[in-house]
PDB file of C-alpha atoms in Angstrom:
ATOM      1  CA  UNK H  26     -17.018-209.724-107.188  1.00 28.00           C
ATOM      2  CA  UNK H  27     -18.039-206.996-109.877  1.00 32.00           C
ATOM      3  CA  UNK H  28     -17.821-209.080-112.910  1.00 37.00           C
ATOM      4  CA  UNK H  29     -19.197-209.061-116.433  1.00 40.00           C
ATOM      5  CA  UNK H  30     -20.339-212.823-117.223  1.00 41.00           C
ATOM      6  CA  UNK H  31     -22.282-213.826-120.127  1.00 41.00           C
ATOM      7  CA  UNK H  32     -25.724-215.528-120.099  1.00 38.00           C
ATOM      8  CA  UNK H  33     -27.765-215.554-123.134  1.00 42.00           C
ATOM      9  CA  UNK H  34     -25.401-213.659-125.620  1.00 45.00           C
ATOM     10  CA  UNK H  35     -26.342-210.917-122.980  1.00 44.00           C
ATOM     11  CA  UNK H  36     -23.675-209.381-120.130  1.00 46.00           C
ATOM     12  CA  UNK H  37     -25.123-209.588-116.420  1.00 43.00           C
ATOM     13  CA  UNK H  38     -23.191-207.586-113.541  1.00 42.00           C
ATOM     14  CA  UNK H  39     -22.827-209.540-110.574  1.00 40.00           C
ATOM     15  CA  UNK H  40     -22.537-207.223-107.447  1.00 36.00           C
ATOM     16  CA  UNK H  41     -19.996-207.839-104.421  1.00 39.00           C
ATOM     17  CA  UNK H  42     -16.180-207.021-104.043  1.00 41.00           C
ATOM     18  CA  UNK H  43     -14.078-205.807-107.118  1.00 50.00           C
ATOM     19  CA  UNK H  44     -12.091-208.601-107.865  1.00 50.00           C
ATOM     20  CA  UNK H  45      -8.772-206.567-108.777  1.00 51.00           C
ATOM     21  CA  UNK H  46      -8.853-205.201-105.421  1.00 52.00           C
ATOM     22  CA  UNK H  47      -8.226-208.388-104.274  1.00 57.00           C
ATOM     23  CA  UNK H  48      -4.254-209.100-103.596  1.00 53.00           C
ATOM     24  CA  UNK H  49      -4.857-212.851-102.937  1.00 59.00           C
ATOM     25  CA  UNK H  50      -7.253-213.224-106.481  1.00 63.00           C
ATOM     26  CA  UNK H  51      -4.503-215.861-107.719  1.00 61.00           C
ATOM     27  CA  UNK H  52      -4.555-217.950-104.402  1.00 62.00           C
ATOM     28  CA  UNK H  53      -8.255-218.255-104.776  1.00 65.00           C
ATOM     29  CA  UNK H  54      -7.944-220.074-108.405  1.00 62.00           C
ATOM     30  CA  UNK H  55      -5.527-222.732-106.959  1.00 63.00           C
ATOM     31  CA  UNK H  56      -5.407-225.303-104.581  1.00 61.00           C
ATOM     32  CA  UNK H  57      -3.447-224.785-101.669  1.00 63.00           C
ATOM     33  CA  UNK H  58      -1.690-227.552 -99.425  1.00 67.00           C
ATOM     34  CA  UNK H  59      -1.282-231.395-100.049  1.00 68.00           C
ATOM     35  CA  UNK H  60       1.164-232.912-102.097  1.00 69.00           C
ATOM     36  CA  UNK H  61       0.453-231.381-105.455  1.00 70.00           C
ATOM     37  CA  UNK H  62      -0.481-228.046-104.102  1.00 73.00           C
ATOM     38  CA  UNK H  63       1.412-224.973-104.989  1.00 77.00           C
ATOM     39  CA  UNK H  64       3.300-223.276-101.996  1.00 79.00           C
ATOM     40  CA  UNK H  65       2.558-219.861-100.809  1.00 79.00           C
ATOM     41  CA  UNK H  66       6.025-218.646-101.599  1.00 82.00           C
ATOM     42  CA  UNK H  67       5.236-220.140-105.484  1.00 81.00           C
ATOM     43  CA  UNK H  68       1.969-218.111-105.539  1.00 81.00           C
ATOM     44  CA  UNK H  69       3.219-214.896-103.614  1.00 83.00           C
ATOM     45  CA  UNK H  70       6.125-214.504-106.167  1.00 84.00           C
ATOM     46  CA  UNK H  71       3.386-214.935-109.556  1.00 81.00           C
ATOM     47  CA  UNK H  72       1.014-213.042-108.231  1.00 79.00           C
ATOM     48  CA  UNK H  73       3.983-210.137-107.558  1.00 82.00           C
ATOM     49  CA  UNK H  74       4.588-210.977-111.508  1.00 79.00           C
ATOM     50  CA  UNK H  75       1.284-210.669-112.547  1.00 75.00           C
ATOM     51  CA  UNK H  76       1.062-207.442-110.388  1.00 77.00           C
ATOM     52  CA  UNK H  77       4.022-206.293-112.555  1.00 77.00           C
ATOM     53  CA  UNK H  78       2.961-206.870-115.421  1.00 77.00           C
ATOM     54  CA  UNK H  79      -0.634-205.070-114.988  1.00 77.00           C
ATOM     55  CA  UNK H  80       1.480-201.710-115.235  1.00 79.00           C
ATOM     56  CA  UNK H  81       2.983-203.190-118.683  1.00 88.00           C
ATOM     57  CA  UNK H  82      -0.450-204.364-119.736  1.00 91.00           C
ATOM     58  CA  UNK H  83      -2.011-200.687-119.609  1.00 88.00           C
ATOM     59  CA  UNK H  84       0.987-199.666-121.348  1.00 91.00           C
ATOM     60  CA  UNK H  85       0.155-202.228-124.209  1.00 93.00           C
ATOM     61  CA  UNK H  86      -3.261-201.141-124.306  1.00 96.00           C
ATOM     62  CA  UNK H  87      -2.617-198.299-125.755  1.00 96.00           C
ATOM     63  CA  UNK H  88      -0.621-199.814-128.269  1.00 97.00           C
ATOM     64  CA  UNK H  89      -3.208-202.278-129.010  1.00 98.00           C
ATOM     65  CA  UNK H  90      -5.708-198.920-129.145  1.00 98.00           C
ATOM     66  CA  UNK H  91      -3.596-197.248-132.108  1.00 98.00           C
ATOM     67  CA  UNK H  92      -3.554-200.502-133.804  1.00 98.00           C
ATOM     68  CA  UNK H  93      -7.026-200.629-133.888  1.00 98.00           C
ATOM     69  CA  UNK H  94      -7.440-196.985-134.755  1.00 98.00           C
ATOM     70  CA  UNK H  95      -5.257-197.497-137.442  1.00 97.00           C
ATOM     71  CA  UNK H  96      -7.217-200.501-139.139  1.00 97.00           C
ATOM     72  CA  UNK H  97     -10.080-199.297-138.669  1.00 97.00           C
ATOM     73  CA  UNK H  98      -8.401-196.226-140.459  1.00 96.00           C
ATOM     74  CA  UNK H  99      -7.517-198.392-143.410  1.00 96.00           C
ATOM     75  CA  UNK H 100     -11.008-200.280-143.165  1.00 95.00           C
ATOM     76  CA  UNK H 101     -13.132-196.975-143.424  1.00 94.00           C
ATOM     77  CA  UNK H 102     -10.713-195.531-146.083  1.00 93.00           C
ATOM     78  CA  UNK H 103     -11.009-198.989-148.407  1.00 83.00           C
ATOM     79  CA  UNK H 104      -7.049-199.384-147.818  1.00 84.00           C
ATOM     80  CA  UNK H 105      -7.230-202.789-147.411  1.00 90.00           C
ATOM     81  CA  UNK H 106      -9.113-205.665-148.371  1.00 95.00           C
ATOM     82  CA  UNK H 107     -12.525-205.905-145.592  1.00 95.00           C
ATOM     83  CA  UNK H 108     -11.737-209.547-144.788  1.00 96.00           C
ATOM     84  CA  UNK H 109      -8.122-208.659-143.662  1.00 96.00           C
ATOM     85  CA  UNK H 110      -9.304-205.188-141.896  1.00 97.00           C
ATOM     86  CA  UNK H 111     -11.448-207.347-140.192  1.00 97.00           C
ATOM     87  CA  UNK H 112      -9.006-210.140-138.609  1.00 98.00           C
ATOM     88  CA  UNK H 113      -6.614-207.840-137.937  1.00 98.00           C
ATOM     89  CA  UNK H 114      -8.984-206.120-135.649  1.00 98.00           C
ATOM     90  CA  UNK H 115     -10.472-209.427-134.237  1.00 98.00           C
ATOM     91  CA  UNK H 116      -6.767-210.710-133.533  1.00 98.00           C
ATOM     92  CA  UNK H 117      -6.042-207.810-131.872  1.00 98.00           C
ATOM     93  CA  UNK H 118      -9.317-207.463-129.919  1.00 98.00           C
ATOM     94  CA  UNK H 119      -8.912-211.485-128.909  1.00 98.00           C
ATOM     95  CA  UNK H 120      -6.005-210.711-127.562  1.00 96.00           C
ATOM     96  CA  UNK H 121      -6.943-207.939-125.277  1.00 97.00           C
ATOM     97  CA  UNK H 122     -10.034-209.661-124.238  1.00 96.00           C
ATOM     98  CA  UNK H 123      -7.648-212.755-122.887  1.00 93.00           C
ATOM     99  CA  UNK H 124      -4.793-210.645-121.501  1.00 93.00           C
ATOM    100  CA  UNK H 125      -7.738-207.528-119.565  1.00 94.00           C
ATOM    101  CA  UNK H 126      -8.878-210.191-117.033  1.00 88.00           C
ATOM    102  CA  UNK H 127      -5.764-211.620-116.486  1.00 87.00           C
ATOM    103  CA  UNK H 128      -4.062-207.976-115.445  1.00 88.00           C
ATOM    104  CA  UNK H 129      -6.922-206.818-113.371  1.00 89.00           C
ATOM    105  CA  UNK H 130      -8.740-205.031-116.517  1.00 94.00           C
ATOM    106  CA  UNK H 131     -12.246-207.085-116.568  1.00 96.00           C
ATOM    107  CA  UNK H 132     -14.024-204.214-118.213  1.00 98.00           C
ATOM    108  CA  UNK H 133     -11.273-204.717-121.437  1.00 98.00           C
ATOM    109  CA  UNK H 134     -12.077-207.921-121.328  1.00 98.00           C
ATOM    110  CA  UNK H 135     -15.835-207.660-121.569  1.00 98.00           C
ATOM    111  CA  UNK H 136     -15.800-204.440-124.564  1.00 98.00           C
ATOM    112  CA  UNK H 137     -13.685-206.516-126.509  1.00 98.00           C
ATOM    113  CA  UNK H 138     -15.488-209.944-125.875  1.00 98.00           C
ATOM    114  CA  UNK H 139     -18.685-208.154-127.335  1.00 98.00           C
ATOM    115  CA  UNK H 140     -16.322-206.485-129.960  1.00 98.00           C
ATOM    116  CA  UNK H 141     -15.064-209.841-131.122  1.00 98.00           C
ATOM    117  CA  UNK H 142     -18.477-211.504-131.322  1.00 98.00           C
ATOM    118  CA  UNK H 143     -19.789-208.448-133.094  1.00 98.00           C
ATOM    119  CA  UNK H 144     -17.150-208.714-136.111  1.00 98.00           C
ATOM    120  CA  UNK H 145     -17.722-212.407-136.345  1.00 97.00           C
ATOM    121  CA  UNK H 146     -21.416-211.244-137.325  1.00 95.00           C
ATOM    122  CA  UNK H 147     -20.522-209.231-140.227  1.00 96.00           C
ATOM    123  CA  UNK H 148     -20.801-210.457-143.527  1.00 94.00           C
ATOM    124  CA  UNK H 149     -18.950-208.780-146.469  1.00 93.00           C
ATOM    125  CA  UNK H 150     -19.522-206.286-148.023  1.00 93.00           C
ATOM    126  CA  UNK H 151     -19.760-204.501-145.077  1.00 93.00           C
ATOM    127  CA  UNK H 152     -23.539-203.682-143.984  1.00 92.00           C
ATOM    128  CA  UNK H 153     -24.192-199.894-143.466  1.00 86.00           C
ATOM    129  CA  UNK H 154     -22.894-198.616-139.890  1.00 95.00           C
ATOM    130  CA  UNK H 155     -20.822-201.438-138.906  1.00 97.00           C
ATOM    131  CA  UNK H 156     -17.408-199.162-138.940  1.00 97.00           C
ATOM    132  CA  UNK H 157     -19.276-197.061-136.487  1.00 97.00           C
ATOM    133  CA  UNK H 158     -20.474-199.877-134.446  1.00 98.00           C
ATOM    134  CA  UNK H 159     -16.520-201.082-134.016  1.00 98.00           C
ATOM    135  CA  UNK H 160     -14.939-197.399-133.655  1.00 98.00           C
ATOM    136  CA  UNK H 161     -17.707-197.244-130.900  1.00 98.00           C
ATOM    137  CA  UNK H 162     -15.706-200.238-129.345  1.00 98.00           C
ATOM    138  CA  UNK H 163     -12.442-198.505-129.782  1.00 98.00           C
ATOM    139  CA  UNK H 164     -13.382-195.417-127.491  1.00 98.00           C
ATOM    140  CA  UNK H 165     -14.799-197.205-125.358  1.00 98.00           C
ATOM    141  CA  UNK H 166     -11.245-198.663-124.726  1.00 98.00           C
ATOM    142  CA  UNK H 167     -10.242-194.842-124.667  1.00 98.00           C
ATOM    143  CA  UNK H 168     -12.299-194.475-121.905  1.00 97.00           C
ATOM    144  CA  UNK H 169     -11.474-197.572-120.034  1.00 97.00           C
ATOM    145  CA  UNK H 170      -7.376-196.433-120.967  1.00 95.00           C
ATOM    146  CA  UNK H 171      -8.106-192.723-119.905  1.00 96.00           C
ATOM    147  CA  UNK H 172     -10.035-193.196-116.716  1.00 96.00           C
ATOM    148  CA  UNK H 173      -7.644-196.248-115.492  1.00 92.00           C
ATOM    149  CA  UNK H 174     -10.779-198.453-115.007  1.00 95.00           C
ATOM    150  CA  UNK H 175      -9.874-201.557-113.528  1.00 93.00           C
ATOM    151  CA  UNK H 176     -11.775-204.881-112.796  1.00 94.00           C
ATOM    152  CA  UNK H 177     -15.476-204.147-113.995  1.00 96.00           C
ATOM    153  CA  UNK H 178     -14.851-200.423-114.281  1.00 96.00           C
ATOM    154  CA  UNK H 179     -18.042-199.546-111.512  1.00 96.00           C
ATOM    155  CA  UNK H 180     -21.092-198.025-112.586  1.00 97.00           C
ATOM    156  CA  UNK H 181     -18.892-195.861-115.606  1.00 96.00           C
ATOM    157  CA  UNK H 182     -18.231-199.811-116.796  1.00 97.00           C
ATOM    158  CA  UNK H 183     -21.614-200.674-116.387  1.00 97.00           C
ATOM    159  CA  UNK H 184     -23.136-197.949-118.619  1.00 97.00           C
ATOM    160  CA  UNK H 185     -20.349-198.726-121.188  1.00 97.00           C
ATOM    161  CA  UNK H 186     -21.407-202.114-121.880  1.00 98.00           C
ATOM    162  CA  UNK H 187     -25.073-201.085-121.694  1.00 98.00           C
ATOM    163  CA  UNK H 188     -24.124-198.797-124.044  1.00 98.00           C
ATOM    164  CA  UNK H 189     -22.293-200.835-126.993  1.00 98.00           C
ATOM    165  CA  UNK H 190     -24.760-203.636-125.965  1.00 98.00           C
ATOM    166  CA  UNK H 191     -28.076-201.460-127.074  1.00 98.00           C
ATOM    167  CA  UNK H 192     -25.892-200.016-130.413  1.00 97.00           C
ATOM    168  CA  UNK H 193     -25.293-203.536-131.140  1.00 97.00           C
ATOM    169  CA  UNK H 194     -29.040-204.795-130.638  1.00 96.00           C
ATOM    170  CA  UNK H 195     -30.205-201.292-132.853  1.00 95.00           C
ATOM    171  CA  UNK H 196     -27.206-201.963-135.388  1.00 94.00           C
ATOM    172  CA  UNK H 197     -28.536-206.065-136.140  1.00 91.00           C
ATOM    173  CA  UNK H 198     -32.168-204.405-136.198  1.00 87.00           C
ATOM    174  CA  UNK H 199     -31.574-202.292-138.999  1.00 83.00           C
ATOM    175  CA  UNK H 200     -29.201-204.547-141.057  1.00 69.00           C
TER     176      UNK H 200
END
């Protein structure tokens, strides 16, 4: 399974089979048979659901991308108070990092698990850079949204999370 995991703060790849490739990923996350085992049937018709939904997920990411181009609009252009800016964009990034994984989008997951951990760093006022650091989250999502990356996003996901991981490490050196 190409997955993103965390270990140390850091992200590690894992190398094997893309886990959204998989059409049986839900039946391997439940037990099957005995008495208080789901059916087949039961897991054939979710996992049809989840399938479903993955096409309404990528349509909410987009959404969820103009959100966060907007406050980070508002942030950069002192139109709102930092704090708010700032929990707005978490909420909105902690709720794409739950709902990527969940739809087959591991790589959303994983930009906006390191997005979310970065804002929780930040202190107010806001150090030098740090809008820069999150907009560099946001296009990251672009890319993910524009390319149609799915599960880890391959060797294009890889070098985006190497990517926003090394800006990160430069970013808390300079602060």
């Amino acid at each position: 399974i190409v997955r993103c995991t965390r270990s140390n703060g850091k992200m590690a790849v894992l190398n094997g089979e893309n886990e959204a490739d998989d059409p049986d990923r839900l039946k391997s996350k439940v037990k099957t048979g005995g008495p208080w085992a789901v059916t087949g049937a039961v897991l054939d018709k979710a996992q049809k659901s989840i399938d479903d939904l993955s096409d309404q997920f990528a349509e909410q990411l987009a959404v969820d991308i103009a959100d966060m181009v907007a406050v980070h609009g508002q942030l950069v252009g002192d139109d709102c108070d930092p704090s708010e800016c700032l929990k707005q964009m978490f909420h909105i990034a902690h709720n794409l990092k739950g709902n990527g994984g969940t739809f087959g989008f591991d790589l959303v997951t994983d930009i906006n698990y390191l997005l979310c951990r970065f804002i929780e760093r930040l202190d107010l006022p806001l150090p030098p850079q740090s809008t820069e650091v999150i907009y560099l989250h946001i296009n990251a999502l672009k890319a993910v949204q524009a390319q149609n990356l799915t599960g880890g996003g391959g060797e294009v996901g890889k070098s985006l999370l190497n990517g926003l991981e090394q800006v990160i490490e430069k970013w808390g050196q300079s602060k």
